[in-house]
PDB file of C-alpha atoms and ligand atoms in Angstrom:
ATOM      1  CA  UNK A   1     -17.478 -13.146   1.351  1.00  0.00           C
ATOM      2  CA  UNK A   2     -18.759  -9.828   0.059  1.00  0.00           C
ATOM      3  CA  UNK A   3     -18.177  -9.336  -3.646  1.00  0.00           C
ATOM      4  CA  UNK A   4     -18.570  -5.605  -3.773  1.00  0.00           C
ATOM      5  CA  UNK A   5     -17.723  -2.686  -1.559  1.00  0.00           C
ATOM      6  CA  UNK A   6     -19.733   0.400  -0.723  1.00  0.00           C
ATOM      7  CA  UNK A   7     -18.275   3.840  -0.174  1.00  0.00           C
ATOM      8  CA  UNK A   8     -19.248   7.454  -0.640  1.00  0.00           C
ATOM      9  CA  UNK A   9     -17.890   8.548  -4.014  1.00  0.00           C
ATOM     10  CA  UNK A  10     -15.906  11.787  -3.915  1.00  0.00           C
ATOM     11  CA  UNK A  11     -16.064  12.010  -0.123  1.00  0.00           C
ATOM     12  CA  UNK A  12     -13.043  13.089   1.905  1.00  0.00           C
ATOM     13  CA  UNK A  13     -10.531  10.289   2.173  1.00  0.00           C
ATOM     14  CA  UNK A  14     -10.982  10.085   5.936  1.00  0.00           C
ATOM     15  CA  UNK A  15     -14.643   9.213   5.420  1.00  0.00           C
ATOM     16  CA  UNK A  16     -13.814   6.629   2.772  1.00  0.00           C
ATOM     17  CA  UNK A  17     -11.154   4.995   4.978  1.00  0.00           C
ATOM     18  CA  UNK A  18     -13.725   4.799   7.786  1.00  0.00           C
ATOM     19  CA  UNK A  19     -16.149   3.144   5.360  1.00  0.00           C
ATOM     20  CA  UNK A  20     -13.811   0.631   3.747  1.00  0.00           C
ATOM     21  CA  UNK A  21     -11.648  -0.561   6.651  1.00  0.00           C
ATOM     22  CA  UNK A  22     -14.477  -2.605   8.249  1.00  0.00           C
ATOM     23  CA  UNK A  23     -15.362  -3.991   4.805  1.00  0.00           C
ATOM     24  CA  UNK A  24     -11.743  -5.043   4.263  1.00  0.00           C
ATOM     25  CA  UNK A  25     -11.842  -6.754   7.668  1.00  0.00           C
ATOM     26  CA  UNK A  26     -14.929  -8.706   6.539  1.00  0.00           C
ATOM     27  CA  UNK A  27     -13.435  -9.446   3.133  1.00  0.00           C
ATOM     28  CA  UNK A  28     -10.392 -11.214   4.555  1.00  0.00           C
ATOM     29  CA  UNK A  29     -12.171 -12.797   7.527  1.00  0.00           C
ATOM     30  CA  UNK A  30     -11.972 -16.568   7.226  1.00  0.00           C
ATOM     31  CA  UNK A  31      -9.667 -16.488   4.189  1.00  0.00           C
ATOM     32  CA  UNK A  32      -6.165 -17.634   5.024  1.00  0.00           C
ATOM     33  CA  UNK A  33      -4.527 -17.315   1.619  1.00  0.00           C
ATOM     34  CA  UNK A  34      -2.199 -14.329   1.847  1.00  0.00           C
ATOM     35  CA  UNK A  35      -1.940 -13.673  -1.898  1.00  0.00           C
ATOM     36  CA  UNK A  36      -5.722 -13.795  -2.346  1.00  0.00           C
ATOM     37  CA  UNK A  37      -6.261 -11.336   0.508  1.00  0.00           C
ATOM     38  CA  UNK A  38      -3.553  -8.917  -0.638  1.00  0.00           C
ATOM     39  CA  UNK A  39      -4.951  -9.023  -4.179  1.00  0.00           C
ATOM     40  CA  UNK A  40      -8.440  -8.096  -2.992  1.00  0.00           C
ATOM     41  CA  UNK A  41      -7.129  -5.347  -0.722  1.00  0.00           C
ATOM     42  CA  UNK A  42      -5.216  -3.790  -3.630  1.00  0.00           C
ATOM     43  CA  UNK A  43      -8.424  -3.927  -5.689  1.00  0.00           C
ATOM     44  CA  UNK A  44     -10.502  -2.289  -2.947  1.00  0.00           C
ATOM     45  CA  UNK A  45      -8.001   0.542  -2.457  1.00  0.00           C
ATOM     46  CA  UNK A  46      -7.794   1.192  -6.176  1.00  0.00           C
ATOM     47  CA  UNK A  47     -11.586   1.183  -6.537  1.00  0.00           C
ATOM     48  CA  UNK A  48     -12.256   3.378  -3.515  1.00  0.00           C
ATOM     49  CA  UNK A  49      -9.606   6.028  -4.151  1.00  0.00           C
ATOM     50  CA  UNK A  50      -8.690   5.702  -7.827  1.00  0.00           C
ATOM     51  CA  UNK A  51      -5.017   5.503  -6.928  1.00  0.00           C
ATOM     52  CA  UNK A  52      -2.634   5.460  -9.895  1.00  0.00           C
ATOM     53  CA  UNK A  53      -0.812   2.408  -8.515  1.00  0.00           C
ATOM     54  CA  UNK A  54      -1.413   0.423  -5.347  1.00  0.00           C
ATOM     55  CA  UNK A  55       0.219  -2.814  -4.352  1.00  0.00           C
ATOM     56  CA  UNK A  56       2.597  -4.829  -2.283  1.00  0.00           C
ATOM     57  CA  UNK A  57       6.264  -5.697  -2.201  1.00  0.00           C
ATOM     58  CA  UNK A  58       7.107  -8.727  -0.080  1.00  0.00           C
ATOM     59  CA  UNK A  59      10.501  -9.374   1.537  1.00  0.00           C
ATOM     60  CA  UNK A  60      11.928 -12.608   0.182  1.00  0.00           C
ATOM     61  CA  UNK A  61      15.271 -13.904  -1.053  1.00  0.00           C
ATOM     62  CA  UNK A  62      17.033 -10.821   0.377  1.00  0.00           C
ATOM     63  CA  UNK A  63      15.017  -8.206  -1.511  1.00  0.00           C
ATOM     64  CA  UNK A  64      11.534  -6.771  -1.990  1.00  0.00           C
ATOM     65  CA  UNK A  65       9.630  -8.728  -4.612  1.00  0.00           C
ATOM     66  CA  UNK A  66       6.492  -7.479  -6.363  1.00  0.00           C
ATOM     67  CA  UNK A  67       3.263  -8.899  -4.966  1.00  0.00           C
ATOM     68  CA  UNK A  68      -0.391  -8.347  -5.841  1.00  0.00           C
ATOM     69  CA  UNK A  69      -1.077  -4.882  -7.244  1.00  0.00           C
ATOM     70  CA  UNK A  70      -3.454  -2.749  -9.304  1.00  0.00           C
ATOM     71  CA  UNK A  71      -2.146  -0.330 -11.887  1.00  0.00           C
ATOM     72  CA  UNK A  72       0.529  -0.153 -14.560  1.00  0.00           C
ATOM     73  CA  UNK A  73       3.386  -2.607 -14.928  1.00  0.00           C
ATOM     74  CA  UNK A  74       5.869  -2.248 -12.051  1.00  0.00           C
ATOM     75  CA  UNK A  75       9.446  -3.081 -11.103  1.00  0.00           C
ATOM     76  CA  UNK A  76       9.616  -6.703  -9.963  1.00  0.00           C
ATOM     77  CA  UNK A  77      12.509  -6.486  -7.495  1.00  0.00           C
ATOM     78  CA  UNK A  78      13.751  -3.684  -5.217  1.00  0.00           C
ATOM     79  CA  UNK A  79      16.848  -3.920  -3.006  1.00  0.00           C
ATOM     80  CA  UNK A  80      16.188  -3.510   0.725  1.00  0.00           C
ATOM     81  CA  UNK A  81      18.109  -0.219   0.733  1.00  0.00           C
ATOM     82  CA  UNK A  82      16.716   1.214  -2.523  1.00  0.00           C
ATOM     83  CA  UNK A  83      13.947   3.661  -3.287  1.00  0.00           C
ATOM     84  CA  UNK A  84      11.040   4.732  -1.141  1.00  0.00           C
ATOM     85  CA  UNK A  85      10.011   1.115  -0.563  1.00  0.00           C
ATOM     86  CA  UNK A  86      13.498   0.237   0.640  1.00  0.00           C
ATOM     87  CA  UNK A  87      13.484   3.275   2.928  1.00  0.00           C
ATOM     88  CA  UNK A  88      10.216   2.153   4.538  1.00  0.00           C
ATOM     89  CA  UNK A  89      11.579  -1.388   4.806  1.00  0.00           C
ATOM     90  CA  UNK A  90      14.810  -0.240   6.466  1.00  0.00           C
ATOM     91  CA  UNK A  91      13.331   2.353   8.832  1.00  0.00           C
ATOM     92  CA  UNK A  92      10.112   0.366   9.515  1.00  0.00           C
ATOM     93  CA  UNK A  93       8.314   3.714   9.342  1.00  0.00           C
ATOM     94  CA  UNK A  94       5.633   5.022   7.011  1.00  0.00           C
ATOM     95  CA  UNK A  95       7.180   7.283   4.375  1.00  0.00           C
ATOM     96  CA  UNK A  96       5.279  10.069   2.596  1.00  0.00           C
ATOM     97  CA  UNK A  97       7.058  11.536  -0.437  1.00  0.00           C
ATOM     98  CA  UNK A  98       5.313  14.686  -1.793  1.00  0.00           C
ATOM     99  CA  UNK A  99       7.575  14.820  -4.868  1.00  0.00           C
ATOM    100  CA  UNK A 100       9.302  11.609  -5.894  1.00  0.00           C
ATOM    101  CA  UNK A 101      11.770  13.525  -8.053  1.00  0.00           C
ATOM    102  CA  UNK A 102      13.167  15.079  -4.881  1.00  0.00           C
ATOM    103  CA  UNK A 103      13.588  11.761  -3.072  1.00  0.00           C
ATOM    104  CA  UNK A 104      17.181  10.533  -3.352  1.00  0.00           C
ATOM    105  CA  UNK A 105      17.211   7.072  -4.890  1.00  0.00           C
ATOM    106  CA  UNK A 106      13.562   7.010  -5.896  1.00  0.00           C
ATOM    107  CA  UNK A 107      12.940   4.171  -8.339  1.00  0.00           C
ATOM    108  CA  UNK A 108      10.945   5.425 -11.312  1.00  0.00           C
ATOM    109  CA  UNK A 109       8.844   2.400 -12.255  1.00  0.00           C
ATOM    110  CA  UNK A 110       6.458   4.757 -14.058  1.00  0.00           C
ATOM    111  CA  UNK A 111       7.378   8.291 -15.067  1.00  0.00           C
ATOM    112  CA  UNK A 112       3.782   9.380 -14.413  1.00  0.00           C
ATOM    113  CA  UNK A 113       4.241   8.720 -10.699  1.00  0.00           C
ATOM    114  CA  UNK A 114       4.640  12.044  -8.857  1.00  0.00           C
ATOM    115  CA  UNK A 115       4.059  11.371  -5.160  1.00  0.00           C
ATOM    116  CA  UNK A 116       3.998   8.287  -3.029  1.00  0.00           C
ATOM    117  CA  UNK A 117       3.293   6.735   0.373  1.00  0.00           C
ATOM    118  CA  UNK A 118       4.775   3.472   1.629  1.00  0.00           C
ATOM    119  CA  UNK A 119       3.668   1.696   4.813  1.00  0.00           C
ATOM    120  CA  UNK A 120       5.716  -1.175   6.266  1.00  0.00           C
ATOM    121  CA  UNK A 121       3.925  -4.417   7.175  1.00  0.00           C
ATOM    122  CA  UNK A 122       5.367  -6.181  10.227  1.00  0.00           C
ATOM    123  CA  UNK A 123       5.351  -9.868  11.107  1.00  0.00           C
ATOM    124  CA  UNK A 124       4.394 -10.840  14.660  1.00  0.00           C
ATOM    125  CA  UNK A 125       8.086 -11.340  15.477  1.00  0.00           C
ATOM    126  CA  UNK A 126       8.823  -7.744  14.499  1.00  0.00           C
ATOM    127  CA  UNK A 127      10.558  -8.514  11.206  1.00  0.00           C
ATOM    128  CA  UNK A 128       9.280  -6.749   8.085  1.00  0.00           C
ATOM    129  CA  UNK A 129       6.929  -8.844   5.954  1.00  0.00           C
ATOM    130  CA  UNK A 130       6.852  -6.282   3.158  1.00  0.00           C
ATOM    131  CA  UNK A 131       5.365  -2.913   2.280  1.00  0.00           C
ATOM    132  CA  UNK A 132       2.133  -1.397   1.015  1.00  0.00           C
ATOM    133  CA  UNK A 133       3.071   1.091  -1.715  1.00  0.00           C
ATOM    134  CA  UNK A 134       0.656   3.678  -3.148  1.00  0.00           C
ATOM    135  CA  UNK A 135       1.645   6.009  -5.981  1.00  0.00           C
ATOM    136  CA  UNK A 136      -0.146   9.062  -7.339  1.00  0.00           C
ATOM    137  CA  UNK A 137       0.158  10.866 -10.641  1.00  0.00           C
ATOM    138  CA  UNK A 138      -0.293  14.217  -8.862  1.00  0.00           C
ATOM    139  CA  UNK A 139       2.180  15.984  -6.594  1.00  0.00           C
ATOM    140  CA  UNK A 140       1.711  16.059  -2.827  1.00  0.00           C
ATOM    141  CA  UNK A 141      -1.283  13.719  -2.917  1.00  0.00           C
ATOM    142  CA  UNK A 142      -0.774  12.009   0.459  1.00  0.00           C
ATOM    143  CA  UNK A 143      -1.225  13.266   4.010  1.00  0.00           C
ATOM    144  CA  UNK A 144      -1.442  11.989   7.552  1.00  0.00           C
ATOM    145  CA  UNK A 145      -5.013  10.923   6.712  1.00  0.00           C
ATOM    146  CA  UNK A 146      -3.576   8.364   4.281  1.00  0.00           C
ATOM    147  CA  UNK A 147      -0.865   7.324   6.733  1.00  0.00           C
ATOM    148  CA  UNK A 148      -3.571   6.693   9.353  1.00  0.00           C
ATOM    149  CA  UNK A 149      -6.038   5.032   6.956  1.00  0.00           C
ATOM    150  CA  UNK A 150      -3.511   2.816   5.222  1.00  0.00           C
ATOM    151  CA  UNK A 151      -1.991   2.080   8.628  1.00  0.00           C
ATOM    152  CA  UNK A 152      -5.377   0.685   9.668  1.00  0.00           C
ATOM    153  CA  UNK A 153      -5.452  -1.474   6.538  1.00  0.00           C
ATOM    154  CA  UNK A 154      -1.953  -2.732   7.357  1.00  0.00           C
ATOM    155  CA  UNK A 155      -3.073  -3.641  10.903  1.00  0.00           C
ATOM    156  CA  UNK A 156      -5.678  -5.916   9.290  1.00  0.00           C
ATOM    157  CA  UNK A 157      -3.009  -7.414   7.024  1.00  0.00           C
ATOM    158  CA  UNK A 158      -0.753  -8.067  10.017  1.00  0.00           C
ATOM    159  CA  UNK A 159      -3.451 -10.324  11.441  1.00  0.00           C
ATOM    160  CA  UNK A 160      -3.462 -12.786   8.503  1.00  0.00           C
ATOM    161  CA  UNK A 161       0.160 -12.909   7.330  1.00  0.00           C
TER     162      UNK A 161
HETATM  163  N1  LIG B 201       8.534   4.079  -6.475  1.00  0.00           N
HETATM  164  C1  LIG B 201       8.952   2.970  -5.713  1.00  0.00           C
HETATM  165  C2  LIG B 201       9.139   1.778  -6.562  1.00  0.00           C
HETATM  166  C3  LIG B 201       7.928   0.960  -6.727  1.00  0.00           C
HETATM  167  S1  LIG B 201       6.837   1.575  -7.801  1.00  0.00           S
HETATM  168  O1  LIG B 201       6.554   2.922  -7.612  1.00  0.00           O
HETATM  169  C4  LIG B 201       5.548   0.655  -8.052  1.00  0.00           C
HETATM  170  C5  LIG B 201      10.171   3.238  -4.880  1.00  0.00           C
HETATM  171  O2  LIG B 201      10.958   4.129  -5.147  1.00  0.00           O
HETATM  172  O3  LIG B 201      10.340   2.508  -3.917  1.00  0.00           O
END
């Protein structure tokens, strides 16, 4: 297993996604432990993009429960119908929120969080495994480039869950 990743610092995000997705594929290849893989993926995304908060919420016991993450302390449990994470869980669609203060029901785990993207992760039977949640401390920080790039990361995750 590789123990470091290579990417072009300060490049456009599209370039960095193109660089890191194959490395994430290699990183998780042959490792079957879901927590270990999610933990390393959170670390890679934080290192490559400097995201304020990046991590996972996993559906269990009737709610979304905090999984591996990088960044400040976060809420441990989110109801399936609450916040941006709950919206992505319920709709099974990627949600981009340019200004979290304008999103009805947004859960303010950290007041510094200003914009957010959440990508649902689907099990092979079509049920929702959980979500990949990325928060930024600047407004309007996420675009279709992130939806596409993080969507590619989630496709890798869907192969080992
Ligand atoms: N902002 C999220 C909650 C999780 S944290 O941001 C880490 C939401 O409203 O779903």
